Tab-separated table of C-alpha atoms in Angstrom:
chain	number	residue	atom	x	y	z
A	1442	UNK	CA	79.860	107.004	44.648
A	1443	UNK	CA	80.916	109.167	47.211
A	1444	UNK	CA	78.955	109.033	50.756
A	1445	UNK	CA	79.258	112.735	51.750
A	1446	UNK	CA	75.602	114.240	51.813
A	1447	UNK	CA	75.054	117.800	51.545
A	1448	UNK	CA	74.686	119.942	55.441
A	1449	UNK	CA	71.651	120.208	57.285
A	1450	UNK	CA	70.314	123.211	58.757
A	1451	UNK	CA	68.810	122.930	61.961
A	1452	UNK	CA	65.201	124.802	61.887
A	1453	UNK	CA	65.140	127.996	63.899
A	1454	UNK	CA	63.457	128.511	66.842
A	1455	UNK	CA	60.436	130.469	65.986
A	1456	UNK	CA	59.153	132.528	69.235
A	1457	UNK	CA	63.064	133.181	69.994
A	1458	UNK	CA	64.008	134.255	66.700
A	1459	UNK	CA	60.432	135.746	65.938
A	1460	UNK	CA	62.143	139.060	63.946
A	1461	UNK	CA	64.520	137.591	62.603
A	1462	UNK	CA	64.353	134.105	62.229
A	1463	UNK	CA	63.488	134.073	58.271
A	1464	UNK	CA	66.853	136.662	57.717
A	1465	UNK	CA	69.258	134.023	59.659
A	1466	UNK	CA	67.649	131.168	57.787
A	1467	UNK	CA	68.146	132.911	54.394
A	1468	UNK	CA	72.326	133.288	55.509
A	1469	UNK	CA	72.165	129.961	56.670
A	1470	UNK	CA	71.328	128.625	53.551
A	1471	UNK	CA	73.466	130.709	51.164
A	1472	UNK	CA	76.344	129.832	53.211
A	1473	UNK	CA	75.876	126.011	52.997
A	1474	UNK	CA	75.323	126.066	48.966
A	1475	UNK	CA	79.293	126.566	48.445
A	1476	UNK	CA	78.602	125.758	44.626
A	1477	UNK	CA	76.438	129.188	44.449
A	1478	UNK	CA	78.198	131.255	41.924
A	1479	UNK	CA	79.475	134.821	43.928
A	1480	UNK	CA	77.692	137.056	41.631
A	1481	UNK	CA	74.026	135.983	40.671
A	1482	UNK	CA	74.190	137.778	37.273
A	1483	UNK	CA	77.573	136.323	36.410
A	1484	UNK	CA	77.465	135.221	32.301
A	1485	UNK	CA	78.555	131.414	30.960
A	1486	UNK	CA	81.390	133.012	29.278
A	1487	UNK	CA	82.584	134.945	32.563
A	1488	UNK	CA	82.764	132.102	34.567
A	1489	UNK	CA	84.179	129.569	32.001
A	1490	UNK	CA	87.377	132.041	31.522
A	1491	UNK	CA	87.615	132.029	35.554
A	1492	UNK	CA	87.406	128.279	36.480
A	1493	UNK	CA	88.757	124.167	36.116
A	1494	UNK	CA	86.267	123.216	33.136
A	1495	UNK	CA	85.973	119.344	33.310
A	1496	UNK	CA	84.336	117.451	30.491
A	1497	UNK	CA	82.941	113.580	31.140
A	1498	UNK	CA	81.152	111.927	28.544
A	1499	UNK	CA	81.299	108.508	27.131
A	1500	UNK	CA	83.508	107.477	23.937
A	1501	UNK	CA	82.017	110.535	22.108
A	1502	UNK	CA	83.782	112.349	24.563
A	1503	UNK	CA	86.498	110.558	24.805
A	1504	UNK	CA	87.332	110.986	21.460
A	1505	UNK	CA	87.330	114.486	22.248
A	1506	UNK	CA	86.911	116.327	18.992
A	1507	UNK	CA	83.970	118.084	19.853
A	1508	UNK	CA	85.793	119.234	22.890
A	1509	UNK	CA	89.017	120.752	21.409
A	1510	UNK	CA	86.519	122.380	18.845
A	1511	UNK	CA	84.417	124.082	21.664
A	1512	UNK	CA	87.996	125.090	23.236
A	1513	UNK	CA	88.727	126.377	20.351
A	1514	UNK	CA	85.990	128.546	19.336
A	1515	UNK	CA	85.663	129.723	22.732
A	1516	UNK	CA	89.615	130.684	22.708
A	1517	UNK	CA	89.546	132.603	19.479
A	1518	UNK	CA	86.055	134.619	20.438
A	1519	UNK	CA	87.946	135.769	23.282
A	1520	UNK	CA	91.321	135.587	22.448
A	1521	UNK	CA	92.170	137.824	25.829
A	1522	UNK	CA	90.311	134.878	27.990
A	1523	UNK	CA	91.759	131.375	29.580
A	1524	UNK	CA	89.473	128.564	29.069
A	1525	UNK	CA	91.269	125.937	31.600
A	1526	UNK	CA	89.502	122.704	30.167
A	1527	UNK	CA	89.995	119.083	30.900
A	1528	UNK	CA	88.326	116.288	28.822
A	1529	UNK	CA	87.500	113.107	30.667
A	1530	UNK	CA	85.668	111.225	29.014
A	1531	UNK	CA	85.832	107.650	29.300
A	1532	UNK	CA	84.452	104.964	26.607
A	1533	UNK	CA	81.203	103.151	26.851
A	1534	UNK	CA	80.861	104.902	30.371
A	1535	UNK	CA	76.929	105.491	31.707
A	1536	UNK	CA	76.028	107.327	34.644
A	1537	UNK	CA	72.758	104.792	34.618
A	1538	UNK	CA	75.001	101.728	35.643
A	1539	UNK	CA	73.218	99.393	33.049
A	1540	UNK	CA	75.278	97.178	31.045
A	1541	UNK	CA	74.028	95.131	28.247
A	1542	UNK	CA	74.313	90.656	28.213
A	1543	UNK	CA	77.313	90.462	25.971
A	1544	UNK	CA	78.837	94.055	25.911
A	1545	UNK	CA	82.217	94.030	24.689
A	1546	UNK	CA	81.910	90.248	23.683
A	1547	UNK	CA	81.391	89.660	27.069
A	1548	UNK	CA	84.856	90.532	28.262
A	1549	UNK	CA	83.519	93.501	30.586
A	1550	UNK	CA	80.345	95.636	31.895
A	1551	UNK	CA	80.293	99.197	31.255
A	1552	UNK	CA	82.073	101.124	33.022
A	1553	UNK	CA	80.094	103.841	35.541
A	1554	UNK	CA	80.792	107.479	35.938
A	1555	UNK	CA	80.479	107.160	39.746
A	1556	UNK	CA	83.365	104.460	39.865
A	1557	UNK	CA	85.825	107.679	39.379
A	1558	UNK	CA	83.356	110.630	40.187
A	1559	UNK	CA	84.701	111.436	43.771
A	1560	UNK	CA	88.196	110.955	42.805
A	1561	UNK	CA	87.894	113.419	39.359
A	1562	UNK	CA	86.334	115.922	42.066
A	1563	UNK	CA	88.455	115.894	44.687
A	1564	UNK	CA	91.897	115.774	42.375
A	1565	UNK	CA	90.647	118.363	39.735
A	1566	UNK	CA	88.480	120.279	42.139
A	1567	UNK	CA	86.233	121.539	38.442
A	1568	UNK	CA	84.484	124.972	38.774
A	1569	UNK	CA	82.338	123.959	35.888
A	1570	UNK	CA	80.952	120.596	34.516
A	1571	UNK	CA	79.936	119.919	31.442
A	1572	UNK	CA	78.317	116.502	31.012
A	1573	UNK	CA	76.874	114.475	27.999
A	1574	UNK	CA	75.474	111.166	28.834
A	1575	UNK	CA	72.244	109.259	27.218
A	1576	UNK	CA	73.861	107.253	24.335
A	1577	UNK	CA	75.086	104.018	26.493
A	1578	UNK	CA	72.516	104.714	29.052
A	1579	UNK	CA	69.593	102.970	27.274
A	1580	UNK	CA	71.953	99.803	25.997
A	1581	UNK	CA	70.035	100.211	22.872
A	1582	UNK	CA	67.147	98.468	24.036
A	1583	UNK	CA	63.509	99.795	23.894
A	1584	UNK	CA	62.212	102.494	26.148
A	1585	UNK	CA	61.751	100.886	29.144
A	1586	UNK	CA	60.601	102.570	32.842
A	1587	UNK	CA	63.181	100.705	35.137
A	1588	UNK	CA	66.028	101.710	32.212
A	1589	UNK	CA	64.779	105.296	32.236
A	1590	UNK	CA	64.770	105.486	35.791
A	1591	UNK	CA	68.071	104.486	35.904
A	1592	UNK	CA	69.090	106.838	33.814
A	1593	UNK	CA	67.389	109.964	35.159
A	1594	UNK	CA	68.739	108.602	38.894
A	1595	UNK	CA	72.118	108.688	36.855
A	1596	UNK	CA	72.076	112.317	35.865
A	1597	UNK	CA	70.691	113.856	39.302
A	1598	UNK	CA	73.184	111.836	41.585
A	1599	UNK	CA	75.730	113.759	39.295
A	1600	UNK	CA	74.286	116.581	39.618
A	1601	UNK	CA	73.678	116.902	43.523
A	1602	UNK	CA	77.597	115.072	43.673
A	1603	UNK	CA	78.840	117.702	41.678
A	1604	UNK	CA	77.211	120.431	43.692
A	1605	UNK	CA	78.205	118.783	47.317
A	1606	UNK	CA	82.405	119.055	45.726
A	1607	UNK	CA	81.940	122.652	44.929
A	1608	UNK	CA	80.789	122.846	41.301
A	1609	UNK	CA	79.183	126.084	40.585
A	1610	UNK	CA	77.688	125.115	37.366
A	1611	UNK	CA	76.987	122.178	35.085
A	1612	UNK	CA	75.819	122.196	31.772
A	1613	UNK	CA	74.162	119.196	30.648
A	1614	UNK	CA	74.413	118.384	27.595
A	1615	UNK	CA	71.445	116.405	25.743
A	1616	UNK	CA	72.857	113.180	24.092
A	1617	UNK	CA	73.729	113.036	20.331
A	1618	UNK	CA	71.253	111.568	17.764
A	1619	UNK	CA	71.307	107.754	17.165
A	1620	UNK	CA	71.709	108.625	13.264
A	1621	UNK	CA	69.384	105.844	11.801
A	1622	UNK	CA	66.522	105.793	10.048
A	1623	UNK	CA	64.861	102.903	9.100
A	1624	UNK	CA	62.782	101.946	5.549
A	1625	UNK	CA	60.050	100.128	7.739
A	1626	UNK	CA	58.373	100.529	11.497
A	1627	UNK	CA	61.249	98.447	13.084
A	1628	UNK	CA	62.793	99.562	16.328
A	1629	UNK	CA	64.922	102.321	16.418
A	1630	UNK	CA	67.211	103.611	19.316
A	1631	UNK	CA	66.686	107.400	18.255
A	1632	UNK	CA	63.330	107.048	19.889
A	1633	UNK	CA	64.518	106.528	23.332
A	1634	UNK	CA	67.303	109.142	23.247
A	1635	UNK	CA	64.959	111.471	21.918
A	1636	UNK	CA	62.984	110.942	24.869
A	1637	UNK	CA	66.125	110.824	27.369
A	1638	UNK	CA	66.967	114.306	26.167
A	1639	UNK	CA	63.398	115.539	26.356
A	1640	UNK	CA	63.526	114.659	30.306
A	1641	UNK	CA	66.889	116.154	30.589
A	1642	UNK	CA	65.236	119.549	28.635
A	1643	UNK	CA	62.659	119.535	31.582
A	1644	UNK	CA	64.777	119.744	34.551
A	1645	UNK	CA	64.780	123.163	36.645
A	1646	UNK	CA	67.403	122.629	38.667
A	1647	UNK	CA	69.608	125.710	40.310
A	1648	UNK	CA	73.045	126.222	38.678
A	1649	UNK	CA	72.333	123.732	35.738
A	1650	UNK	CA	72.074	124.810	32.524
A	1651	UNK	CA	71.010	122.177	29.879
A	1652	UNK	CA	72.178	122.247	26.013
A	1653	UNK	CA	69.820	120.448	23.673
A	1654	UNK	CA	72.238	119.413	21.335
A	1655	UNK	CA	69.841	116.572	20.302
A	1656	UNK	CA	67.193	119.127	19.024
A	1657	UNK	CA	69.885	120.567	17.148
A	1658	UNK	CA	71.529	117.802	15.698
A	1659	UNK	CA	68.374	115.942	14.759
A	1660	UNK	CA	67.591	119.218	12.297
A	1661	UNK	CA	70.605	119.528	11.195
A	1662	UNK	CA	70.547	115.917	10.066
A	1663	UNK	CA	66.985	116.107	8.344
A	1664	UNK	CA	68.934	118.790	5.878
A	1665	UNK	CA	71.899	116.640	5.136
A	1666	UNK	CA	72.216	113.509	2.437
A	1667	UNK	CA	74.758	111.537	4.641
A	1668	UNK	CA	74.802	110.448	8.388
A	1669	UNK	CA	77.294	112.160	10.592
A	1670	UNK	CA	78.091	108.741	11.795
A	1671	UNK	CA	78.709	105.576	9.849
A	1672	UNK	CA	78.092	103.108	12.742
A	1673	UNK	CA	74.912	105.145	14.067
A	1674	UNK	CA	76.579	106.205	17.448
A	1675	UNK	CA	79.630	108.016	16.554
A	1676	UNK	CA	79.707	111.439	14.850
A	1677	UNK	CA	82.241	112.086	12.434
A	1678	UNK	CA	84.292	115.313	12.516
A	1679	UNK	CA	80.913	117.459	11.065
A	1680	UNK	CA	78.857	115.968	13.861
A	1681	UNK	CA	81.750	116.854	16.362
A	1682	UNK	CA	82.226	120.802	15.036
A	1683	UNK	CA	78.185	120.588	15.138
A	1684	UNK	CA	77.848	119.784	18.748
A	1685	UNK	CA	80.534	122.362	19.364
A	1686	UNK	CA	78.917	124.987	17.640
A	1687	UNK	CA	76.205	124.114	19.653
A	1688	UNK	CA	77.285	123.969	22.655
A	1689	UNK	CA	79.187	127.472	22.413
A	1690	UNK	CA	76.575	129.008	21.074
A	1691	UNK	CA	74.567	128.005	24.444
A	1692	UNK	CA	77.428	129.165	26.372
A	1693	UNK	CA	77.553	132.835	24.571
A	1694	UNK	CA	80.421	132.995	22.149
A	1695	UNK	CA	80.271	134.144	19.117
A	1696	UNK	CA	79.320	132.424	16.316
A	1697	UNK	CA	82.554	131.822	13.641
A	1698	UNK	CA	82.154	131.667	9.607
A	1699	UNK	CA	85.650	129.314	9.651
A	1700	UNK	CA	85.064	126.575	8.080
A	1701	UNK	CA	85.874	123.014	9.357
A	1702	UNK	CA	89.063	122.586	7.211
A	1703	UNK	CA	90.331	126.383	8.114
A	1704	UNK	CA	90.088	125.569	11.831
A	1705	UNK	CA	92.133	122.430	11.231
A	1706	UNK	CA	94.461	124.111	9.434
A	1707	UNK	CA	95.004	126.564	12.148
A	1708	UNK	CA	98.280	126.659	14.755
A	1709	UNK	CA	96.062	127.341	17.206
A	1710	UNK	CA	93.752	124.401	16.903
A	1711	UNK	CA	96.811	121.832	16.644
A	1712	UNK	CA	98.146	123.639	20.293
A	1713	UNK	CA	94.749	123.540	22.051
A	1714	UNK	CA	94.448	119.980	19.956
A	1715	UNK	CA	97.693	119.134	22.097
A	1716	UNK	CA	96.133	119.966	25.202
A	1717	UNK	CA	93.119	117.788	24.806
A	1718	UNK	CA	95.474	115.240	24.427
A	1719	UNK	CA	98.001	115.730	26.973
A	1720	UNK	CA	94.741	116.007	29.584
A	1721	UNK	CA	93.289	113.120	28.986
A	1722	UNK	CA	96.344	110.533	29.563
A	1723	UNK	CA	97.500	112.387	32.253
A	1724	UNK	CA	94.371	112.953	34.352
A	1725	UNK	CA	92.917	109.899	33.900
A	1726	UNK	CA	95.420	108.172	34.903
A	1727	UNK	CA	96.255	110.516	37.345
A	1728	UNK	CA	92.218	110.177	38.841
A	1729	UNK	CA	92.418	105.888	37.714
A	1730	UNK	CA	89.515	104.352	36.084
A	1731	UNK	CA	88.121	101.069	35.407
A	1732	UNK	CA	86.561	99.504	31.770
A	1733	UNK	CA	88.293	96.453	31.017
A	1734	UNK	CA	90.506	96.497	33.978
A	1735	UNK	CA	91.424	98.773	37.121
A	1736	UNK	CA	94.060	101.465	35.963
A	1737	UNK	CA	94.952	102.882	39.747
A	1738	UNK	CA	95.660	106.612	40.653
A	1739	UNK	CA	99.260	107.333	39.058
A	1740	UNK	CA	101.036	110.551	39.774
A	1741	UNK	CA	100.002	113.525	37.747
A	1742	UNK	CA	104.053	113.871	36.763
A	1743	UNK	CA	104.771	116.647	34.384
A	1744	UNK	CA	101.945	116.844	31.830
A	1745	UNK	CA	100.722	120.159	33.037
A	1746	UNK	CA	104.310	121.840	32.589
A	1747	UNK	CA	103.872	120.619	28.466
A	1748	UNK	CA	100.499	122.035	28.881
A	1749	UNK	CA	102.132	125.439	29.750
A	1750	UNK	CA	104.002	125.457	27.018
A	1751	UNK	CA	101.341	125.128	24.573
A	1752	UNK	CA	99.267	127.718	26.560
A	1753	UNK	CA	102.345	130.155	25.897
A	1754	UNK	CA	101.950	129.183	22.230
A	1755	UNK	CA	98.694	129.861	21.991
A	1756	UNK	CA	99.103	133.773	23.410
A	1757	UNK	CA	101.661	134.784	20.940
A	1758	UNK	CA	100.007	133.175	17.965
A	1759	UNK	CA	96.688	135.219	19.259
A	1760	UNK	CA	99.107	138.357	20.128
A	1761	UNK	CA	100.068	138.597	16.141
């Protein structure tokens, strides 16, 4: 985790600056919050067309449907609009630090956001964070107060990191439902994300925006017949386009009557579908990471120029 702590202001000097001692404080302070957005009234979808969206996660994330959905949705609501986004999400990552006896059949811990934090910041240099955390976080154990702790630590250290590099907002996203439900009182994981993502639904933090896709995705799940994931932890595609209809609608697009199949089928899904994946090899291994052993910082090479292309793709398939 990176040591750089935010600046300090030195308190003024009351009976010299007697006038105007609370007006220099105020300009102090605005001008050592470089993550304040420029214009206090500025909308989600305003600033998301303007900036370096970067997406970490765990192997939800990873897998990055959900991601190239919400790119998606956001790119054909505003077809005029640039939404620069990077996925980086990393499998079985926490921001907590907690790793379970045995994870991985003992062949490694989980990986921790803040392994690769300062590097993603100071190589991508994101406007905007989005961040979905919670399901690794509790190693599927009980609710307990050192592993909540841990996990709430987690989520502001990202936060006030984030901030200190120059983010001007994050949007936290609440973590995904643990889709089980058990025939008798047994234990069941849901219970302590449910309770993760109420915490996270709590926070009042300036320039943070939280998305309660839990809340959603728990109702949505009470009206459905199947699970959106077979092995409890990982949605299918319908839990994917669900958290990105979600989180869009949070973020002020409009809401799309496509369905899942005709946004597949669409050229402009399999371009910004390309971009997901050209992103996530080539800036994470570009910013290195570690899960079941060190991948160093590689050169960025010439990923972004393939990127370009697609990007041109994308404008004259909207253009028609």
């Amino acid at each position: 985790m990176s040591s750089r702590r935010p600046a300090t202001i030195a308190p003024a000097q009351p009976r010299r600056l007697a006038r105007f001692g609370f007006a220099i404080a105020a300009c102090l302070l605005l001008i050592s919050l470089p993550w304040k957005p420029l214009f206090a009234n500025e909308s989600d979808i305003d600033l998301l067309a303007k900036s370096r969206i970067a997406v970490v996660g765990d192997s939800i994330t990873q897998a990055g449907h959900y991601v190239s959905f919400l790119s998606y949705q956001l790119q054909k609501s505003y077809p005029k609009r640039t939404f620069d986004i990077y996925p980086l999400g990393l499998s079985s990552e926490t921001v907590s630090g907690l790793s379970e006896d045995g994870h991985a059949g003992g062949r490694f811990p989980r990986p921790c956001l803040f392994e690769r934090f300062d590097r993603l910041l100071t190589k991508l240099k994101p406007d905007v964070l989005i961040a979905c955390y919670g399901m690794n976080d509790g190693i599927y154990q009980p609710l307990e107060e050192s592993r909540f702790a841990a996990f709430q630590n987690g989520i502001q250290n990202m936060i006030a990191q984030a901030k200190q590099a120059g983010v001007k907002k994050i949007y936290l996203v609440t973590p995904p439902i643990y889709d089980y439900q058990p025939k008798d009182d047994s234990f069941n994981y849901e219970s302590v994300l449910s309770e993760y993502a109420r915490w996270e639904t709590k926070l009042n933090i300036p320039n943070v925006k939280v998305i309660d896709l839990h809340t959603a995705m728990l109702a949505a799940r009470k009206q459905r017949a199947q699970p959106f994931s077979k092995d409890k932890v990982h949605p299918n595609e319908d839990g994917h386009w669900l958290m990105a209809q979600t989180i869009a609608s949070a973020l002020g697009a409009s809401e799309t009557n496509m369905t899942l199949a005709e946004v597949k089928a669409d050229p402009v899904f399999a371009s910004i579908d390309a971009i997901r994946n050209l992103r996530w090899k080539a800036w994470m291994n570009h910013i290195g990471y570690t899960r079941e052993k060190t991948y160093p910082p590689q050169p960025l090479g010439g990923s972004e120029a393939l990127v370009a292309e697609q990007k041109e793709a994308i404008k004259t398939l909207l253009s028609r």
